Amino acid sequence: MSTDTRTGPAGPPAPGGSTAIVNIAALVTNDPSLRPGSPLGTLRDAAVVIEGDRVVWTGGSGRVPATDHRVDAGGRAVLPGFVDSHSHLLFAGDRTEEFNARMSGRAYSAGGIRTTVAATRAASDEELEANLTRHLAEALRQGTTTFETKSGYGLTTADEARALRVAARHTDEVTFLGAHIVAPELADDPAAYVALVTGPMLDACAPHARWIDVFCERGAFDGDQARAVLTAGRARGLHPRVHANQLSYGPGVQLAVELDAASADHCTHLTDADVDALAQGRTVATLLPGAEFSTRASWPDARRLLDAGATVALSTDCNPGSSYTSSVPFCIALAVRDMGMTPDEAVWSATAGGAAALRRDDIGRLVPGARADLTLLDAPSHVHLAYRPGVPLVAGVWRRGVRVV
């Protein structure tokens, strides 16, 4: 048996066989049966065994079975890799000037997206992919092992399709967001743009995506337009997601639940009926605190959703305009500080909650049979993610059983 005592950046991956990570102060499994009363199922003085790309055993360090390799966690915490279920990484350029102006008093509106559309259309495929992979590497270093990403900055058939082709080389969780805003050249004829999105653009994009999304918001698409987009996508085998109720009250959440969308994302402005619908349906309320931080908008009320029984996910919304962060730990800290979540709830929402928003049960948990996506913290507890905001606590990352950080 070989022994690996590293807790910092990894070298070449260990040879094949089984690996035990031992001397874990706190192992977050997200298996509530292990610790009644806590959704995290946290095990103390624990170990986890991985073989191939799967978890095969969890338990106390004193009972760990024999394995080919061993890693000493050094009394640190281990949790599932973060599941970032909402990002916009297919873009070029940035919006530094817009951010600077907004922080000086100008309010955020959906129209700023047009700036990124122009830069993205002008970029080459190679430039788009280089930007995507840079952000993915950045997110991985912060513990994100699964991510969803969207098109939406091309808004022509060719540009949307090429964005999705690029994304599909790096993740299975690809979302067609041709209905981000109305393309500038059709700004005076939104009906024609909806016809384009639900016709030729959808035909070109559906083969490269799993999901279809729409920005259902004043200044983007109304409820009838959003319904047309989502039902057309569903007819082509794409499952709905919805940008819902971010900037104002509107029909997005109700539409998401009605169409059994996997997630309603943002959920900042909710009526009691919206909260009840989310609590009674399967649609996950995905909260994106990076957007509120970067736009000085009102915070979503996570406590209200959780107390009603809704399933909540936390994600970054990484995009160049309203939430230019790839850090799930940062979003966890914001959720605890400003959205009424406990540290346990925020970590669950950033792992198992994100998996639920992608309708996945093989990620976001560390139980036998789950994918071996793990994050090692340079801290004895997951609580430090909120307790020590802004500190780079991720000391190691395993993705599909291979140590990559």
Short mmCIF file of C-alpha atoms in Angstrom, two decimals:
data_model
loop_
_atom_site.label_atom_id
_atom_site.label_comp_id
_atom_site.label_asym_id
_atom_site.label_seq_id
_atom_site.Cartn_x
_atom_site.Cartn_y
_atom_site.Cartn_z
CA MET A 1 0.00 0.00 0.00
CA SER A 2 1.27 3.47 -0.91
CA THR A 3 0.74 6.47 1.34
CA ASP A 4 0.11 10.04 0.22
CA THR A 5 0.42 12.66 2.94
CA ARG A 6 -0.15 15.66 0.65
CA THR A 7 -2.92 18.10 1.43
CA GLY A 8 -1.81 20.76 -1.05
CA PRO A 9 -1.71 20.82 -4.85
CA ALA A 10 -1.57 17.40 -6.42
CA GLY A 11 1.09 15.94 -8.63
CA PRO A 12 0.36 13.11 -11.09
CA PRO A 13 -2.66 11.02 -10.13
CA ALA A 14 -2.05 7.85 -8.15
CA PRO A 15 -1.99 4.58 -10.09
CA GLY A 16 -5.17 2.53 -10.37
CA GLY A 17 -6.81 0.66 -7.52
CA SER A 18 -8.59 1.80 -4.40
CA THR A 19 -7.72 4.85 -2.32
CA ALA A 20 -8.67 5.60 1.28
CA ILE A 21 -8.73 9.19 2.49
CA VAL A 22 -8.33 8.91 6.26
CA ASN A 23 -8.01 11.14 9.31
CA ILE A 24 -10.94 13.31 8.19
CA ALA A 25 -12.15 15.53 11.01
CA ALA A 26 -15.60 15.97 9.46
CA LEU A 27 -16.89 14.11 6.40
CA VAL A 28 -20.00 15.66 4.85
CA THR A 29 -21.87 12.83 3.11
CA ASN A 30 -25.29 14.46 2.52
CA ASP A 31 -26.78 11.16 3.67
CA PRO A 32 -29.26 12.21 6.39
CA SER A 33 -29.73 8.61 7.54
CA LEU A 34 -26.24 8.72 9.04
CA ARG A 35 -27.00 11.64 11.34
CA PRO A 36 -30.72 12.03 12.12
CA GLY A 37 -31.74 15.67 12.23
CA SER A 38 -29.02 16.87 9.87
CA PRO A 39 -29.23 16.74 6.07
CA LEU A 40 -25.44 16.74 5.87
CA GLY A 41 -24.96 13.32 7.45
CA THR A 42 -21.59 14.47 8.84
CA LEU A 43 -19.27 11.74 10.12
CA ARG A 44 -16.51 12.60 12.64
CA ASP A 45 -13.02 11.08 12.62
CA ALA A 46 -13.97 9.52 9.32
CA ALA A 47 -12.62 7.99 6.14
CA VAL A 48 -13.85 7.56 2.59
CA VAL A 49 -12.74 4.94 0.07
CA ILE A 50 -12.84 5.54 -3.66
CA GLU A 51 -12.25 3.07 -6.46
CA GLY A 52 -12.25 4.10 -10.07
CA ASP A 53 -14.61 7.07 -10.34
CA ARG A 54 -16.91 5.99 -7.49
CA VAL A 55 -17.18 6.15 -3.73
CA VAL A 56 -17.28 2.58 -2.39
CA TRP A 57 -17.19 3.05 1.40
CA THR A 58 -17.56 5.69 4.14
CA GLY A 59 -17.18 5.28 7.88
CA GLY A 60 -14.93 5.76 10.88
CA SER A 61 -11.17 5.99 10.38
CA GLY A 62 -10.67 3.05 12.75
CA ARG A 63 -12.70 0.73 10.52
CA VAL A 64 -11.37 1.64 7.07
CA PRO A 65 -10.87 -1.44 4.85
CA ALA A 66 -7.55 -2.25 3.25
CA THR A 67 -6.85 -0.26 0.09
CA ASP A 68 -4.08 0.12 -2.46
CA HIS A 69 -3.37 3.76 -1.57
CA ARG A 70 -3.94 6.01 1.40
CA VAL A 71 -4.22 9.79 1.73
CA ASP A 72 -3.96 11.48 5.13
CA ALA A 73 -6.45 14.35 5.35
CA GLY A 74 -4.56 15.73 8.34
CA GLY A 75 -7.61 16.39 10.48
CA ARG A 76 -9.33 18.44 7.83
CA ALA A 77 -12.89 18.42 6.50
CA VAL A 78 -14.01 16.67 3.30
CA LEU A 79 -17.25 17.39 1.50
CA PRO A 80 -18.78 16.64 -1.89
CA GLY A 81 -17.49 18.70 -4.78
CA PHE A 82 -19.63 21.77 -5.35
CA VAL A 83 -22.31 21.53 -8.03
CA ASP A 84 -22.60 24.88 -9.83
CA SER A 85 -25.96 24.49 -11.56
CA HIS A 86 -26.19 27.97 -13.12
CA SER A 87 -23.42 29.76 -15.03
CA HIS A 88 -22.92 31.74 -18.24
CA LEU A 89 -19.35 30.95 -19.32
CA LEU A 90 -19.65 31.17 -23.12
CA PHE A 91 -18.73 34.81 -23.58
CA ALA A 92 -15.97 37.19 -24.62
CA GLY A 93 -14.88 40.50 -23.15
CA ASP A 94 -15.92 41.91 -19.79
CA ARG A 95 -18.09 44.71 -18.45
CA THR A 96 -15.71 46.42 -16.06
CA GLU A 97 -16.90 49.88 -17.03
CA GLU A 98 -20.54 48.92 -16.47
CA PHE A 99 -19.73 47.49 -13.05
CA ASN A 100 -17.76 50.58 -12.09
CA ALA A 101 -20.62 52.84 -13.16
CA ARG A 102 -23.19 50.70 -11.34
CA MET A 103 -21.16 50.81 -8.13
CA SER A 104 -21.25 54.57 -8.58
CA GLY A 105 -25.02 54.67 -8.62
CA ARG A 106 -26.48 53.33 -11.88
CA ALA A 107 -29.03 50.53 -11.52
CA TYR A 108 -28.67 47.14 -13.25
CA SER A 109 -30.99 46.28 -16.13
CA ALA A 110 -31.18 43.39 -18.60
CA GLY A 111 -30.00 45.66 -21.43
CA GLY A 112 -26.34 45.41 -20.49
CA ILE A 113 -26.29 41.93 -21.97
CA ARG A 114 -26.04 43.52 -25.44
CA THR A 115 -22.47 44.62 -24.71
CA THR A 116 -21.41 41.02 -24.16
CA VAL A 117 -23.36 39.88 -27.22
CA ALA A 118 -21.31 42.17 -29.44
CA ALA A 119 -18.00 40.94 -27.97
CA THR A 120 -19.03 37.30 -28.16
CA ARG A 121 -20.11 37.49 -31.78
CA ALA A 122 -16.74 39.03 -32.66
CA ALA A 123 -14.71 36.33 -30.87
CA SER A 124 -13.35 33.21 -32.52
CA ASP A 125 -14.25 29.71 -31.39
CA GLU A 126 -10.75 29.39 -29.96
CA GLU A 127 -11.15 32.56 -27.93
CA LEU A 128 -14.48 31.41 -26.53
CA GLU A 129 -13.07 28.04 -25.56
CA ALA A 130 -9.96 29.55 -23.97
CA ASN A 131 -12.14 31.83 -21.87
CA LEU A 132 -14.38 28.92 -20.88
CA THR A 133 -11.52 26.67 -19.83
CA ARG A 134 -9.88 29.49 -17.85
CA HIS A 135 -13.02 29.96 -15.81
CA LEU A 136 -13.47 26.21 -15.36
CA ALA A 137 -9.94 25.86 -14.00
CA GLU A 138 -10.60 28.77 -11.67
CA ALA A 139 -13.80 27.13 -10.40
CA LEU A 140 -12.12 23.75 -9.99
CA ARG A 141 -9.46 25.27 -7.75
CA GLN A 142 -12.31 26.44 -5.54
CA GLY A 143 -13.92 23.02 -5.28
CA THR A 144 -16.45 22.97 -8.13
CA THR A 145 -16.52 19.56 -9.77
CA THR A 146 -19.78 19.79 -11.76
CA PHE A 147 -21.04 22.81 -13.63
CA GLU A 148 -23.88 23.77 -15.91
CA THR A 149 -23.35 26.51 -18.49
CA LYS A 150 -25.51 28.31 -21.00
CA SER A 151 -25.40 29.94 -24.37
CA GLY A 152 -27.18 33.27 -24.65
CA TYR A 153 -24.52 35.75 -25.74
CA GLY A 154 -24.69 34.97 -29.45
CA LEU A 155 -28.40 35.38 -30.23
CA THR A 156 -27.97 34.26 -33.84
CA THR A 157 -28.45 30.68 -34.96
CA ALA A 158 -24.78 30.25 -35.85
CA ASP A 159 -23.42 31.92 -32.70
CA GLU A 160 -25.72 30.06 -30.32
CA ALA A 161 -24.94 26.71 -31.93
CA ARG A 162 -21.17 27.23 -31.85
CA ALA A 163 -21.30 28.24 -28.19
CA LEU A 164 -23.13 25.03 -27.32
CA ARG A 165 -20.69 22.93 -29.34
CA VAL A 166 -17.83 24.45 -27.37
CA ALA A 167 -19.60 23.90 -24.04
CA ALA A 168 -20.47 20.28 -24.83
CA ARG A 169 -16.76 19.46 -25.06
CA HIS A 170 -16.44 20.29 -21.36
CA THR A 171 -19.71 19.37 -19.62
CA ASP A 172 -22.84 17.29 -20.08
CA GLU A 173 -24.91 20.04 -18.44
CA VAL A 174 -25.36 22.35 -21.42
CA THR A 175 -28.27 24.80 -21.66
CA PHE A 176 -29.65 26.53 -24.75
CA LEU A 177 -30.48 30.13 -23.75
CA GLY A 178 -31.25 31.73 -27.08
CA ALA A 179 -34.05 33.50 -25.18
CA HIS A 180 -31.69 35.55 -23.03
CA ILE A 181 -32.81 38.86 -24.50
CA VAL A 182 -34.23 39.76 -27.90
CA ALA A 183 -31.38 40.02 -30.40
CA PRO A 184 -30.48 43.68 -31.05
CA GLU A 185 -31.29 43.48 -34.75
CA LEU A 186 -34.85 42.32 -33.93
CA ALA A 187 -35.41 44.59 -30.94
CA ASP A 188 -38.46 46.12 -32.64
CA ASP A 189 -39.95 42.73 -33.54
CA PRO A 190 -39.76 40.40 -30.54
CA ALA A 191 -42.32 38.05 -32.07
CA ALA A 192 -39.98 37.43 -34.99
CA TYR A 193 -37.14 36.67 -32.58
CA VAL A 194 -39.26 34.20 -30.60
CA ALA A 195 -40.11 32.51 -33.91
CA LEU A 196 -36.39 32.29 -34.68
CA VAL A 197 -35.56 30.86 -31.24
CA THR A 198 -38.34 28.26 -31.41
CA GLY A 199 -37.62 27.38 -35.04
CA PRO A 200 -34.27 27.42 -36.89
CA MET A 201 -32.20 28.31 -33.83
CA LEU A 202 -33.70 25.49 -31.77
CA ASP A 203 -33.16 23.06 -34.65
CA ALA A 204 -29.46 23.95 -34.75
CA CYS A 205 -28.95 24.00 -30.98
CA ALA A 206 -31.00 21.10 -29.63
CA PRO A 207 -28.48 18.39 -30.62
CA HIS A 208 -25.82 20.03 -28.41
CA ALA A 209 -27.85 20.73 -25.26
CA ARG A 210 -29.67 18.98 -22.43
CA TRP A 211 -31.65 21.98 -21.16
CA ILE A 212 -33.57 24.99 -22.47
CA ASP A 213 -33.80 28.24 -20.51
CA VAL A 214 -35.50 31.63 -20.87
CA PHE A 215 -35.06 34.97 -19.12
CA CYS A 216 -38.67 35.63 -18.08
CA GLU A 217 -38.43 39.24 -17.00
CA ARG A 218 -39.47 42.76 -17.90
CA GLY A 219 -37.04 43.87 -20.62
CA ALA A 220 -36.51 40.28 -21.78
CA PHE A 221 -39.44 37.83 -22.35
CA ASP A 222 -42.96 37.89 -20.94
CA GLY A 223 -44.88 34.86 -19.71
CA ASP A 224 -46.46 33.98 -23.06
CA GLN A 225 -43.17 34.27 -24.91
CA ALA A 226 -41.38 32.23 -22.24
CA ARG A 227 -44.03 29.51 -22.45
CA ALA A 228 -43.63 29.33 -26.24
CA VAL A 229 -39.85 28.95 -25.93
CA LEU A 230 -39.95 26.32 -23.20
CA THR A 231 -42.69 24.20 -24.75
CA ALA A 232 -40.90 24.24 -28.10
CA GLY A 233 -37.71 23.12 -26.43
CA ARG A 234 -39.48 20.40 -24.49
CA ALA A 235 -40.96 19.09 -27.75
CA ARG A 236 -37.37 18.73 -29.00
CA GLY A 237 -36.29 16.77 -25.93
CA LEU A 238 -34.78 19.63 -23.91
CA HIS A 239 -35.87 19.98 -20.30
CA PRO A 240 -36.89 23.46 -19.03
CA ARG A 241 -35.07 25.79 -16.67
CA VAL A 242 -36.23 29.38 -16.05
CA HIS A 243 -34.59 32.68 -15.10
CA ALA A 244 -37.48 33.65 -12.85
CA ASN A 245 -38.44 36.68 -10.74
CA GLN A 246 -34.98 38.24 -10.56
CA LEU A 247 -35.69 41.92 -11.09
CA SER A 248 -39.40 42.07 -10.35
CA TYR A 249 -42.50 40.03 -9.55
CA GLY A 250 -43.66 38.09 -12.57
CA PRO A 251 -44.94 34.80 -13.99
CA GLY A 252 -41.58 32.98 -14.16
CA VAL A 253 -41.82 30.86 -11.02
CA GLN A 254 -45.40 29.76 -11.68
CA LEU A 255 -44.51 28.88 -15.26
CA ALA A 256 -41.47 26.91 -14.11
CA VAL A 257 -43.51 24.81 -11.69
CA GLU A 258 -46.32 24.31 -14.19
CA LEU A 259 -43.88 22.97 -16.81
CA ASP A 260 -41.96 20.89 -14.22
CA ALA A 261 -38.79 22.86 -14.88
CA ALA A 262 -35.78 21.47 -13.06
CA SER A 263 -35.11 24.88 -11.53
CA ALA A 264 -36.43 28.40 -11.19
CA ASP A 265 -33.33 30.54 -10.87
CA HIS A 266 -32.93 33.81 -8.93
CA CYS A 267 -36.32 33.78 -7.11
CA THR A 268 -35.66 37.21 -5.60
CA HIS A 269 -39.21 38.61 -5.81
CA LEU A 270 -41.76 36.01 -4.71
CA THR A 271 -45.42 36.08 -3.73
CA ASP A 272 -46.80 33.64 -1.18
CA ALA A 273 -48.31 31.72 -4.11
CA ASP A 274 -44.86 31.44 -5.72
CA VAL A 275 -43.35 30.07 -2.52
CA ASP A 276 -46.21 27.59 -2.11
CA ALA A 277 -45.83 26.43 -5.71
CA LEU A 278 -42.12 25.79 -5.24
CA ALA A 279 -42.73 23.94 -1.99
CA GLN A 280 -45.35 21.68 -3.55
CA GLY A 281 -43.60 20.95 -6.85
CA ARG A 282 -40.32 19.36 -7.94
CA THR A 283 -38.81 22.60 -9.25
CA VAL A 284 -35.72 23.66 -7.29
CA ALA A 285 -35.36 27.30 -6.25
CA THR A 286 -31.80 28.16 -7.29
CA LEU A 287 -30.51 31.24 -5.49
CA LEU A 288 -27.66 33.27 -6.96
CA PRO A 289 -26.34 35.67 -4.33
CA GLY A 290 -23.43 36.79 -6.49
CA ALA A 291 -25.95 38.68 -8.62
CA GLU A 292 -27.39 40.57 -5.66
CA PHE A 293 -23.90 41.32 -4.37
CA SER A 294 -22.77 42.69 -7.74
CA THR A 295 -25.91 44.72 -8.44
CA ARG A 296 -26.74 45.90 -4.91
CA ALA A 297 -30.18 44.38 -5.31
CA SER A 298 -32.45 42.95 -2.62
CA TRP A 299 -31.36 39.55 -1.32
CA PRO A 300 -33.51 36.48 -1.95
CA ASP A 301 -35.20 35.25 1.23
CA ALA A 302 -33.83 31.74 1.52
CA ARG A 303 -35.31 31.34 5.00
CA ARG A 304 -38.81 31.85 3.65
CA LEU A 305 -38.30 29.17 0.99
CA LEU A 306 -36.68 26.67 3.34
CA ASP A 307 -39.30 27.10 6.04
CA ALA A 308 -42.01 26.47 3.44
CA GLY A 309 -40.35 23.20 2.42
CA ALA A 310 -38.94 24.22 -0.96
CA THR A 311 -35.72 22.64 -2.22
CA VAL A 312 -33.01 25.31 -2.53
CA ALA A 313 -29.79 25.29 -4.55
CA LEU A 314 -26.95 27.80 -4.42
CA SER A 315 -24.98 28.68 -7.53
CA THR A 316 -22.63 31.37 -8.81
CA ASP A 317 -24.45 32.71 -11.89
CA CYS A 318 -20.92 33.39 -13.16
CA ASN A 319 -21.28 35.91 -15.98
CA PRO A 320 -19.46 39.08 -17.01
CA GLY A 321 -22.28 41.50 -16.27
CA SER A 322 -24.12 40.84 -13.02
CA SER A 323 -22.14 38.15 -11.12
CA TYR A 324 -18.55 37.79 -12.23
CA THR A 325 -17.53 35.20 -9.65
CA SER A 326 -16.76 31.50 -10.05
CA SER A 327 -16.50 30.96 -6.28
CA VAL A 328 -19.14 28.77 -4.69
CA PRO A 329 -17.50 29.30 -1.25
CA PHE A 330 -18.07 33.03 -1.67
CA CYS A 331 -21.74 32.39 -2.47
CA ILE A 332 -22.05 30.15 0.60
CA ALA A 333 -20.71 32.95 2.78
CA LEU A 334 -23.17 35.44 1.26
CA ALA A 335 -26.09 33.06 1.73
CA VAL A 336 -25.28 32.59 5.41
CA ARG A 337 -24.60 36.26 6.08
CA ASP A 338 -27.40 37.88 4.06
CA MET A 339 -30.03 35.31 3.03
CA GLY A 340 -30.95 33.64 6.30
CA MET A 341 -29.33 30.25 5.68
CA THR A 342 -27.42 28.25 8.26
CA PRO A 343 -23.94 27.00 7.30
CA ASP A 344 -25.33 23.46 7.04
CA GLU A 345 -28.16 24.57 4.74
CA ALA A 346 -25.85 26.59 2.51
CA VAL A 347 -23.37 23.73 2.06
CA TRP A 348 -26.19 21.27 1.32
CA SER A 349 -27.66 23.68 -1.22
CA ALA A 350 -24.28 24.12 -2.96
CA THR A 351 -23.79 20.36 -3.26
CA ALA A 352 -26.91 18.17 -3.06
CA GLY A 353 -29.16 21.13 -3.89
CA GLY A 354 -27.21 21.83 -7.06
CA ALA A 355 -27.47 18.16 -7.98
CA ALA A 356 -31.24 18.30 -7.49
CA ALA A 357 -31.39 21.35 -9.77
CA LEU A 358 -29.73 19.20 -12.44
CA ARG A 359 -31.95 16.19 -11.63
CA ARG A 360 -28.86 14.18 -10.71
CA ASP A 361 -28.42 11.70 -7.84
CA ASP A 362 -24.89 10.56 -8.64
CA ILE A 363 -23.22 13.83 -7.56
CA GLY A 364 -23.50 16.15 -4.56
CA ARG A 365 -23.23 13.23 -2.12
CA LEU A 366 -20.46 11.03 -0.73
CA VAL A 367 -22.16 7.67 -0.37
CA PRO A 368 -21.35 4.28 -1.90
CA GLY A 369 -22.13 4.40 -5.61
CA ALA A 370 -21.88 8.17 -5.93
CA ARG A 371 -19.31 9.76 -8.20
CA ALA A 372 -16.00 10.33 -6.41
CA ASP A 373 -16.05 14.14 -6.50
CA LEU A 374 -14.54 15.41 -3.24
CA THR A 375 -13.27 18.69 -1.85
CA LEU A 376 -10.70 18.78 0.96
CA LEU A 377 -10.74 21.95 3.05
CA ASP A 378 -7.82 23.43 4.92
CA ALA A 379 -10.15 23.62 7.92
CA PRO A 380 -11.65 21.15 10.39
CA SER A 381 -15.26 21.89 9.44
CA HIS A 382 -17.41 22.99 6.51
CA VAL A 383 -18.61 25.86 8.72
CA HIS A 384 -15.33 27.63 7.95
CA LEU A 385 -16.61 28.31 4.41
CA ALA A 386 -18.88 30.97 5.95
CA TYR A 387 -16.80 31.62 9.07
CA ARG A 388 -13.71 32.62 7.05
CA PRO A 389 -15.11 34.35 3.95
CA GLY A 390 -12.67 35.12 1.18
CA VAL A 391 -9.99 32.75 2.48
CA PRO A 392 -8.80 30.13 -0.07
CA LEU A 393 -9.69 27.07 2.01
CA VAL A 394 -9.73 24.41 -0.72
CA ALA A 395 -6.64 22.24 -0.23
CA GLY A 396 -7.46 19.37 -2.58
CA VAL A 397 -10.06 18.29 -5.15
CA TRP A 398 -10.84 14.85 -6.55
CA ARG A 399 -12.95 14.67 -9.68
CA ARG A 400 -14.20 11.31 -10.92
CA GLY A 401 -11.78 9.69 -8.50
CA VAL A 402 -8.67 11.51 -9.71
CA ARG A 403 -6.95 14.16 -7.65
CA VAL A 404 -6.90 17.29 -9.80
CA VAL A 405 -5.98 19.95 -7.23
#
